Amino acid sequence: MNTTRFSSAWKADLGILILRVGLGVTFLVHGIAKLSGMEGTIGFFGSLGLHSSLAWAVALIETIGGAMLILGVWTMVPALLLVAVMIGAIITTKIGKPFMGGYELDFVLLMSLLAAATLGSGKYALTKGSSCDSCGACGCNCHEGDKRCGVDGKCEGCTCA
């Protein structure tokens, strides 16, 4: 077993977990706050000229999507739904404001969600991507360009290959 590759895989999976949990907690808390004060949330969306059903959709996407990110359940789906929420938030509330003091946090959340959607759930998740072709046990998600995968698509860092 190549320990350098194992260490890199472990660090990458830990990084994905940290990214997912950080994003998940942020959106879960915001979603719960919206749901807890739906009258105010609906009023705010109405002041932007948006229908109340969109307020409910955003609150539910933030709450359920945040929980799904924390748990690592089909990470790409909630991440992309939350990308749409963030784009909508930037367009409806931040257009015309400067980057600094305006929409830099929204931009960081948007880019982080795109990274989470691209990276997937990682090893430490309830639902993982497909395992490597060599054994199906290590959960390494071999794909083209992954340094743990050989030219044949089989995981080189797997101890049971």
Short mmCIF file of N, CA and C in Angstrom, two decimals:
data_model
loop_
_atom_site.label_atom_id
_atom_site.label_comp_id
_atom_site.label_asym_id
_atom_site.label_seq_id
_atom_site.Cartn_x
_atom_site.Cartn_y
_atom_site.Cartn_z
N MET A 1 0.84 -1.19 0.00
CA MET A 1 0.00 0.00 0.00
C MET A 1 0.88 1.24 0.00
N ASN A 2 0.54 2.20 -0.80
CA ASN A 2 1.27 3.45 -0.88
C ASN A 2 0.69 4.41 0.16
N THR A 3 1.43 4.65 1.26
CA THR A 3 0.89 5.46 2.35
C THR A 3 0.74 6.93 1.97
N THR A 4 1.53 7.42 1.04
CA THR A 4 1.39 8.81 0.60
C THR A 4 0.03 9.01 -0.05
N ARG A 5 -0.35 8.09 -0.90
CA ARG A 5 -1.66 8.21 -1.54
C ARG A 5 -2.78 8.02 -0.53
N PHE A 6 -2.61 7.12 0.42
CA PHE A 6 -3.62 6.92 1.45
C PHE A 6 -3.79 8.20 2.27
N SER A 7 -2.67 8.81 2.64
CA SER A 7 -2.74 10.04 3.43
C SER A 7 -3.45 11.14 2.66
N SER A 8 -3.16 11.27 1.38
CA SER A 8 -3.81 12.29 0.57
C SER A 8 -5.30 12.05 0.48
N ALA A 9 -5.70 10.79 0.31
CA ALA A 9 -7.12 10.46 0.23
C ALA A 9 -7.81 10.77 1.54
N TRP A 10 -7.18 10.44 2.64
CA TRP A 10 -7.75 10.69 3.96
C TRP A 10 -7.94 12.19 4.17
N LYS A 11 -6.92 12.98 3.80
CA LYS A 11 -7.00 14.43 3.96
C LYS A 11 -8.10 15.01 3.07
N ALA A 12 -8.20 14.52 1.86
CA ALA A 12 -9.24 15.02 0.94
C ALA A 12 -10.62 14.71 1.49
N ASP A 13 -10.83 13.50 1.97
CA ASP A 13 -12.14 13.14 2.53
C ASP A 13 -12.46 13.95 3.77
N LEU A 14 -11.47 14.22 4.60
CA LEU A 14 -11.68 15.05 5.79
C LEU A 14 -12.02 16.48 5.36
N GLY A 15 -11.33 16.99 4.35
CA GLY A 15 -11.63 18.33 3.84
C GLY A 15 -13.05 18.43 3.30
N ILE A 16 -13.49 17.42 2.59
CA ILE A 16 -14.85 17.39 2.06
C ILE A 16 -15.85 17.38 3.21
N LEU A 17 -15.58 16.59 4.24
CA LEU A 17 -16.46 16.54 5.41
C LEU A 17 -16.56 17.92 6.06
N ILE A 18 -15.43 18.57 6.26
CA ILE A 18 -15.41 19.90 6.89
C ILE A 18 -16.21 20.89 6.03
N LEU A 19 -16.02 20.87 4.72
CA LEU A 19 -16.74 21.75 3.82
C LEU A 19 -18.25 21.50 3.91
N ARG A 20 -18.64 20.22 3.83
CA ARG A 20 -20.07 19.86 3.89
C ARG A 20 -20.71 20.30 5.20
N VAL A 21 -20.05 20.02 6.32
CA VAL A 21 -20.63 20.35 7.62
C VAL A 21 -20.71 21.86 7.81
N GLY A 22 -19.67 22.58 7.41
CA GLY A 22 -19.71 24.05 7.54
C GLY A 22 -20.85 24.66 6.74
N LEU A 23 -20.98 24.23 5.50
CA LEU A 23 -22.07 24.73 4.67
C LEU A 23 -23.43 24.27 5.21
N GLY A 24 -23.49 23.01 5.59
CA GLY A 24 -24.75 22.45 6.07
C GLY A 24 -25.28 23.16 7.30
N VAL A 25 -24.40 23.40 8.27
CA VAL A 25 -24.82 24.10 9.49
C VAL A 25 -25.30 25.50 9.15
N THR A 26 -24.56 26.20 8.30
CA THR A 26 -24.94 27.56 7.92
C THR A 26 -26.34 27.60 7.31
N PHE A 27 -26.60 26.72 6.35
CA PHE A 27 -27.91 26.74 5.69
C PHE A 27 -29.01 26.17 6.57
N LEU A 28 -28.72 25.17 7.37
CA LEU A 28 -29.72 24.61 8.28
C LEU A 28 -30.20 25.67 9.27
N VAL A 29 -29.27 26.41 9.85
CA VAL A 29 -29.63 27.46 10.81
C VAL A 29 -30.47 28.56 10.14
N HIS A 30 -30.05 28.98 8.95
CA HIS A 30 -30.81 30.01 8.23
C HIS A 30 -32.19 29.51 7.82
N GLY A 31 -32.27 28.25 7.40
CA GLY A 31 -33.56 27.68 7.02
C GLY A 31 -34.51 27.57 8.19
N ILE A 32 -33.99 27.11 9.34
CA ILE A 32 -34.83 27.00 10.54
C ILE A 32 -35.32 28.39 10.96
N ALA A 33 -34.44 29.38 10.87
CA ALA A 33 -34.85 30.75 11.23
C ALA A 33 -35.97 31.23 10.31
N LYS A 34 -35.87 30.94 9.02
CA LYS A 34 -36.92 31.34 8.09
C LYS A 34 -38.24 30.62 8.43
N LEU A 35 -38.16 29.31 8.67
CA LEU A 35 -39.37 28.54 8.98
C LEU A 35 -39.99 28.97 10.31
N SER A 36 -39.15 29.35 11.26
CA SER A 36 -39.65 29.77 12.58
C SER A 36 -40.38 31.10 12.52
N GLY A 37 -40.05 31.90 11.53
CA GLY A 37 -40.70 33.20 11.37
C GLY A 37 -41.26 33.36 9.97
N MET A 38 -42.04 32.38 9.53
CA MET A 38 -42.52 32.39 8.14
C MET A 38 -43.30 33.64 7.77
N GLU A 39 -44.03 34.21 8.72
CA GLU A 39 -44.78 35.42 8.40
C GLU A 39 -43.83 36.53 7.97
N GLY A 40 -42.74 36.70 8.71
CA GLY A 40 -41.73 37.70 8.35
C GLY A 40 -41.01 37.34 7.06
N THR A 41 -40.73 36.05 6.89
CA THR A 41 -40.05 35.60 5.67
C THR A 41 -40.91 35.88 4.45
N ILE A 42 -42.19 35.55 4.55
CA ILE A 42 -43.12 35.79 3.44
C ILE A 42 -43.23 37.30 3.18
N GLY A 43 -43.26 38.08 4.25
CA GLY A 43 -43.33 39.53 4.10
C GLY A 43 -42.10 40.08 3.39
N PHE A 44 -40.91 39.57 3.76
CA PHE A 44 -39.67 40.02 3.11
C PHE A 44 -39.68 39.65 1.64
N PHE A 45 -40.06 38.42 1.32
CA PHE A 45 -40.11 37.99 -0.09
C PHE A 45 -41.13 38.83 -0.85
N GLY A 46 -42.25 39.13 -0.20
CA GLY A 46 -43.26 39.98 -0.83
C GLY A 46 -42.74 41.37 -1.13
N SER A 47 -41.91 41.91 -0.22
CA SER A 47 -41.34 43.24 -0.44
C SER A 47 -40.40 43.27 -1.64
N LEU A 48 -39.90 42.09 -2.02
CA LEU A 48 -39.04 41.97 -3.21
C LEU A 48 -39.85 41.67 -4.46
N GLY A 49 -41.18 41.56 -4.29
CA GLY A 49 -42.05 41.25 -5.42
C GLY A 49 -42.13 39.75 -5.71
N LEU A 50 -41.75 38.94 -4.73
CA LEU A 50 -41.74 37.49 -4.93
C LEU A 50 -42.93 36.84 -4.23
N HIS A 51 -43.41 35.76 -4.78
CA HIS A 51 -44.57 35.05 -4.25
C HIS A 51 -44.22 34.32 -2.97
N SER A 52 -45.21 34.15 -2.11
CA SER A 52 -45.01 33.47 -0.82
C SER A 52 -44.55 32.02 -0.99
N SER A 53 -44.94 31.39 -2.09
CA SER A 53 -44.52 30.00 -2.31
C SER A 53 -42.99 29.90 -2.46
N LEU A 54 -42.38 30.96 -2.99
CA LEU A 54 -40.93 30.97 -3.12
C LEU A 54 -40.27 31.08 -1.74
N ALA A 55 -40.89 31.81 -0.83
CA ALA A 55 -40.38 31.91 0.54
C ALA A 55 -40.37 30.53 1.19
N TRP A 56 -41.47 29.80 1.01
CA TRP A 56 -41.55 28.44 1.55
C TRP A 56 -40.50 27.54 0.90
N ALA A 57 -40.35 27.63 -0.40
CA ALA A 57 -39.38 26.79 -1.12
C ALA A 57 -37.96 27.06 -0.62
N VAL A 58 -37.59 28.32 -0.49
CA VAL A 58 -36.24 28.67 -0.04
C VAL A 58 -36.02 28.18 1.39
N ALA A 59 -36.98 28.41 2.26
CA ALA A 59 -36.85 27.97 3.66
C ALA A 59 -36.68 26.45 3.75
N LEU A 60 -37.45 25.72 2.96
CA LEU A 60 -37.35 24.26 2.98
C LEU A 60 -36.05 23.77 2.34
N ILE A 61 -35.65 24.39 1.25
CA ILE A 61 -34.38 24.00 0.60
C ILE A 61 -33.22 24.24 1.55
N GLU A 62 -33.21 25.39 2.23
CA GLU A 62 -32.13 25.69 3.16
C GLU A 62 -32.12 24.71 4.33
N THR A 63 -33.28 24.39 4.88
CA THR A 63 -33.36 23.50 6.04
C THR A 63 -33.02 22.06 5.66
N ILE A 64 -33.72 21.53 4.69
CA ILE A 64 -33.50 20.13 4.30
C ILE A 64 -32.15 19.98 3.61
N GLY A 65 -31.80 20.93 2.74
CA GLY A 65 -30.52 20.88 2.05
C GLY A 65 -29.36 20.97 3.02
N GLY A 66 -29.47 21.82 4.03
CA GLY A 66 -28.43 21.93 5.05
C GLY A 66 -28.23 20.63 5.79
N ALA A 67 -29.34 19.99 6.17
CA ALA A 67 -29.26 18.70 6.87
C ALA A 67 -28.64 17.63 5.97
N MET A 68 -29.02 17.63 4.69
CA MET A 68 -28.47 16.65 3.76
C MET A 68 -26.96 16.84 3.57
N LEU A 69 -26.50 18.10 3.55
CA LEU A 69 -25.07 18.35 3.42
C LEU A 69 -24.33 17.86 4.66
N ILE A 70 -24.86 18.13 5.84
CA ILE A 70 -24.22 17.68 7.07
C ILE A 70 -24.06 16.17 7.07
N LEU A 71 -25.11 15.46 6.67
CA LEU A 71 -25.10 14.00 6.68
C LEU A 71 -24.39 13.40 5.47
N GLY A 72 -24.20 14.19 4.43
CA GLY A 72 -23.57 13.67 3.22
C GLY A 72 -24.52 12.80 2.42
N VAL A 73 -25.75 13.25 2.29
CA VAL A 73 -26.77 12.50 1.54
C VAL A 73 -26.94 13.16 0.18
N TRP A 74 -26.57 12.46 -0.88
CA TRP A 74 -26.68 12.95 -2.26
C TRP A 74 -26.21 14.40 -2.36
N THR A 75 -25.01 14.66 -1.96
CA THR A 75 -24.47 16.01 -1.79
C THR A 75 -24.69 16.91 -3.00
N MET A 76 -24.56 16.39 -4.19
CA MET A 76 -24.68 17.25 -5.37
C MET A 76 -26.07 17.88 -5.46
N VAL A 77 -27.11 17.15 -5.11
CA VAL A 77 -28.49 17.65 -5.25
C VAL A 77 -28.74 18.85 -4.34
N PRO A 78 -28.54 18.73 -3.01
CA PRO A 78 -28.79 19.91 -2.18
C PRO A 78 -27.82 21.05 -2.48
N ALA A 79 -26.58 20.72 -2.82
CA ALA A 79 -25.62 21.79 -3.13
C ALA A 79 -26.08 22.60 -4.34
N LEU A 80 -26.54 21.93 -5.38
CA LEU A 80 -26.99 22.67 -6.58
C LEU A 80 -28.29 23.43 -6.32
N LEU A 81 -29.18 22.87 -5.51
CA LEU A 81 -30.39 23.62 -5.15
C LEU A 81 -30.02 24.87 -4.36
N LEU A 82 -29.06 24.74 -3.46
CA LEU A 82 -28.62 25.89 -2.68
C LEU A 82 -27.84 26.89 -3.54
N VAL A 83 -27.17 26.42 -4.59
CA VAL A 83 -26.54 27.33 -5.56
C VAL A 83 -27.63 28.22 -6.17
N ALA A 84 -28.73 27.63 -6.56
CA ALA A 84 -29.84 28.40 -7.14
C ALA A 84 -30.37 29.42 -6.13
N VAL A 85 -30.49 29.02 -4.87
CA VAL A 85 -30.94 29.94 -3.82
C VAL A 85 -29.97 31.11 -3.69
N MET A 86 -28.67 30.81 -3.69
CA MET A 86 -27.67 31.87 -3.53
C MET A 86 -27.65 32.81 -4.74
N ILE A 87 -27.79 32.27 -5.93
CA ILE A 87 -27.86 33.13 -7.12
C ILE A 87 -29.09 34.03 -7.02
N GLY A 88 -30.21 33.46 -6.62
CA GLY A 88 -31.42 34.25 -6.43
C GLY A 88 -31.25 35.33 -5.38
N ALA A 89 -30.57 35.00 -4.28
CA ALA A 89 -30.34 35.98 -3.21
C ALA A 89 -29.46 37.12 -3.71
N ILE A 90 -28.43 36.78 -4.45
CA ILE A 90 -27.53 37.82 -4.98
C ILE A 90 -28.27 38.72 -5.95
N ILE A 91 -29.05 38.13 -6.84
CA ILE A 91 -29.77 38.91 -7.85
C ILE A 91 -30.84 39.79 -7.22
N THR A 92 -31.58 39.25 -6.25
CA THR A 92 -32.72 40.01 -5.70
C THR A 92 -32.35 40.99 -4.60
N THR A 93 -31.26 40.73 -3.87
CA THR A 93 -30.97 41.61 -2.74
C THR A 93 -29.60 42.28 -2.78
N LYS A 94 -28.71 41.85 -3.65
CA LYS A 94 -27.35 42.37 -3.61
C LYS A 94 -26.91 43.12 -4.87
N ILE A 95 -27.69 43.05 -5.94
CA ILE A 95 -27.32 43.73 -7.18
C ILE A 95 -27.15 45.22 -6.90
N GLY A 96 -26.07 45.77 -7.42
CA GLY A 96 -25.80 47.19 -7.24
C GLY A 96 -24.98 47.51 -6.01
N LYS A 97 -24.82 46.54 -5.11
CA LYS A 97 -24.01 46.76 -3.93
C LYS A 97 -22.56 46.39 -4.24
N PRO A 98 -21.62 46.98 -3.52
CA PRO A 98 -20.22 46.63 -3.76
C PRO A 98 -19.92 45.21 -3.30
N PHE A 99 -18.84 44.66 -3.80
CA PHE A 99 -18.44 43.31 -3.39
C PHE A 99 -18.15 43.30 -1.89
N MET A 100 -17.25 44.18 -1.44
CA MET A 100 -16.93 44.29 -0.02
C MET A 100 -18.10 44.94 0.71
N GLY A 101 -18.59 44.29 1.72
CA GLY A 101 -19.72 44.83 2.46
C GLY A 101 -21.04 44.64 1.75
N GLY A 102 -21.02 43.94 0.65
CA GLY A 102 -22.24 43.71 -0.12
C GLY A 102 -22.54 42.23 -0.28
N TYR A 103 -21.84 41.61 -1.21
CA TYR A 103 -22.19 40.22 -1.49
C TYR A 103 -21.00 39.26 -1.40
N GLU A 104 -19.91 39.67 -0.72
CA GLU A 104 -18.76 38.77 -0.66
C GLU A 104 -19.08 37.47 0.08
N LEU A 105 -19.85 37.52 1.16
CA LEU A 105 -20.21 36.29 1.88
C LEU A 105 -21.08 35.40 1.00
N ASP A 106 -22.03 36.00 0.30
CA ASP A 106 -22.89 35.24 -0.61
C ASP A 106 -22.04 34.57 -1.70
N PHE A 107 -21.04 35.29 -2.19
CA PHE A 107 -20.14 34.76 -3.22
C PHE A 107 -19.33 33.58 -2.68
N VAL A 108 -18.81 33.71 -1.47
CA VAL A 108 -18.04 32.61 -0.86
C VAL A 108 -18.94 31.39 -0.66
N LEU A 109 -20.15 31.59 -0.19
CA LEU A 109 -21.08 30.47 -0.03
C LEU A 109 -21.40 29.84 -1.38
N LEU A 110 -21.63 30.65 -2.39
CA LEU A 110 -21.91 30.14 -3.73
C LEU A 110 -20.76 29.29 -4.25
N MET A 111 -19.54 29.81 -4.17
CA MET A 111 -18.37 29.06 -4.65
C MET A 111 -18.14 27.79 -3.84
N SER A 112 -18.37 27.85 -2.53
CA SER A 112 -18.22 26.67 -1.68
C SER A 112 -19.25 25.60 -2.02
N LEU A 113 -20.45 26.03 -2.32
CA LEU A 113 -21.49 25.07 -2.75
C LEU A 113 -21.13 24.42 -4.07
N LEU A 114 -20.58 25.20 -4.99
CA LEU A 114 -20.14 24.63 -6.27
C LEU A 114 -19.02 23.61 -6.04
N ALA A 115 -18.11 23.91 -5.11
CA ALA A 115 -17.05 22.96 -4.78
C ALA A 115 -17.64 21.69 -4.18
N ALA A 116 -18.59 21.83 -3.27
CA ALA A 116 -19.22 20.66 -2.65
C ALA A 116 -19.95 19.82 -3.70
N ALA A 117 -20.64 20.49 -4.62
CA ALA A 117 -21.35 19.75 -5.67
C ALA A 117 -20.37 18.99 -6.56
N THR A 118 -19.22 19.59 -6.80
CA THR A 118 -18.20 18.97 -7.64
C THR A 118 -17.50 17.82 -6.94
N LEU A 119 -17.19 18.00 -5.66
CA LEU A 119 -16.44 17.00 -4.90
C LEU A 119 -17.29 15.82 -4.45
N GLY A 120 -18.58 16.05 -4.26
CA GLY A 120 -19.45 14.98 -3.80
C GLY A 120 -19.41 14.82 -2.29
N SER A 121 -19.87 13.68 -1.81
CA SER A 121 -20.03 13.44 -0.38
C SER A 121 -18.75 13.05 0.32
N GLY A 122 -17.81 12.45 -0.40
CA GLY A 122 -16.60 11.96 0.24
C GLY A 122 -16.84 10.67 0.99
N LYS A 123 -15.83 10.20 1.66
CA LYS A 123 -15.88 8.91 2.36
C LYS A 123 -16.74 8.96 3.62
N TYR A 124 -16.73 10.10 4.31
CA TYR A 124 -17.43 10.22 5.58
C TYR A 124 -18.83 10.78 5.35
N ALA A 125 -19.72 9.94 4.86
CA ALA A 125 -21.07 10.37 4.49
C ALA A 125 -22.01 9.18 4.56
N LEU A 126 -23.30 9.47 4.67
CA LEU A 126 -24.29 8.40 4.67
C LEU A 126 -24.41 7.76 3.29
N THR A 127 -24.36 8.57 2.25
CA THR A 127 -24.37 8.02 0.89
C THR A 127 -23.07 8.41 0.22
N LYS A 128 -22.35 7.43 -0.24
CA LYS A 128 -21.07 7.66 -0.88
C LYS A 128 -21.21 7.43 -2.36
N GLY A 129 -20.25 7.96 -3.12
CA GLY A 129 -20.22 7.70 -4.55
C GLY A 129 -19.85 6.25 -4.79
N SER A 130 -19.78 5.88 -6.03
CA SER A 130 -19.43 4.49 -6.35
C SER A 130 -18.03 4.19 -5.87
N SER A 131 -17.82 2.99 -5.38
CA SER A 131 -16.52 2.58 -4.87
C SER A 131 -15.61 2.23 -6.03
N CYS A 132 -14.34 1.98 -5.70
CA CYS A 132 -13.39 1.69 -6.76
C CYS A 132 -13.72 0.37 -7.43
N ASP A 133 -13.26 0.22 -8.65
CA ASP A 133 -13.55 -0.96 -9.43
C ASP A 133 -12.87 -2.22 -8.90
N SER A 134 -11.75 -2.05 -8.15
CA SER A 134 -10.97 -3.22 -7.77
C SER A 134 -11.64 -4.07 -6.71
N CYS A 135 -12.37 -3.47 -5.76
CA CYS A 135 -12.95 -4.29 -4.71
C CYS A 135 -14.30 -3.80 -4.21
N GLY A 136 -14.59 -2.54 -4.37
CA GLY A 136 -15.85 -1.99 -3.89
C GLY A 136 -15.87 -1.74 -2.40
N ALA A 137 -14.75 -1.88 -1.70
CA ALA A 137 -14.74 -1.75 -0.25
C ALA A 137 -14.16 -0.44 0.27
N CYS A 138 -13.31 0.21 -0.49
CA CYS A 138 -12.60 1.35 0.10
C CYS A 138 -13.33 2.67 -0.08
N GLY A 139 -14.32 2.76 -0.94
CA GLY A 139 -15.09 3.99 -1.11
C GLY A 139 -14.29 5.15 -1.67
N CYS A 140 -13.33 4.87 -2.53
CA CYS A 140 -12.42 5.92 -2.99
C CYS A 140 -12.96 6.74 -4.16
N ASN A 141 -14.04 6.33 -4.76
CA ASN A 141 -14.64 7.08 -5.88
C ASN A 141 -13.67 7.33 -7.02
N CYS A 142 -13.05 6.29 -7.51
CA CYS A 142 -12.08 6.45 -8.61
C CYS A 142 -12.75 7.09 -9.82
N HIS A 143 -12.05 8.04 -10.39
CA HIS A 143 -12.50 8.69 -11.61
C HIS A 143 -11.28 9.24 -12.32
N GLU A 144 -11.44 9.57 -13.57
CA GLU A 144 -10.32 10.08 -14.35
C GLU A 144 -9.74 11.32 -13.69
N GLY A 145 -8.44 11.32 -13.53
CA GLY A 145 -7.76 12.44 -12.91
C GLY A 145 -7.52 12.27 -11.42
N ASP A 146 -8.17 11.31 -10.78
CA ASP A 146 -7.95 11.04 -9.36
C ASP A 146 -6.59 10.39 -9.21
N LYS A 147 -5.71 10.97 -8.41
CA LYS A 147 -4.35 10.48 -8.28
C LYS A 147 -4.28 9.11 -7.60
N ARG A 148 -5.35 8.69 -6.93
CA ARG A 148 -5.37 7.38 -6.29
C ARG A 148 -5.67 6.28 -7.30
N CYS A 149 -6.12 6.64 -8.48
CA CYS A 149 -6.57 5.65 -9.45
C CYS A 149 -5.52 5.43 -10.53
N GLY A 150 -5.31 4.19 -10.84
CA GLY A 150 -4.38 3.86 -11.91
C GLY A 150 -5.01 4.08 -13.27
N VAL A 151 -4.24 3.80 -14.31
CA VAL A 151 -4.73 4.00 -15.67
C VAL A 151 -5.90 3.08 -15.99
N ASP A 152 -6.02 1.98 -15.25
CA ASP A 152 -7.11 1.05 -15.50
C ASP A 152 -8.37 1.38 -14.68
N GLY A 153 -8.34 2.49 -13.93
CA GLY A 153 -9.51 2.89 -13.15
C GLY A 153 -9.63 2.18 -11.83
N LYS A 154 -8.63 1.39 -11.45
CA LYS A 154 -8.68 0.68 -10.18
C LYS A 154 -7.87 1.46 -9.14
N CYS A 155 -8.37 1.47 -7.92
CA CYS A 155 -7.75 2.23 -6.85
C CYS A 155 -6.40 1.62 -6.46
N GLU A 156 -5.34 2.42 -6.55
CA GLU A 156 -4.01 1.95 -6.18
C GLU A 156 -3.76 2.04 -4.68
N GLY A 157 -4.56 2.81 -3.96
CA GLY A 157 -4.37 2.96 -2.53
C GLY A 157 -5.19 1.98 -1.72
N CYS A 158 -5.92 1.11 -2.37
CA CYS A 158 -6.81 0.18 -1.69
C CYS A 158 -5.99 -1.01 -1.13
N THR A 159 -6.21 -1.33 0.12
CA THR A 159 -5.46 -2.41 0.76
C THR A 159 -5.98 -3.80 0.40
N CYS A 160 -7.17 -3.87 -0.17
CA CYS A 160 -7.74 -5.19 -0.47
C CYS A 160 -7.75 -5.51 -1.96
N ALA A 161 -7.04 -4.70 -2.74
CA ALA A 161 -7.01 -4.95 -4.19
C ALA A 161 -6.07 -6.08 -4.52
#
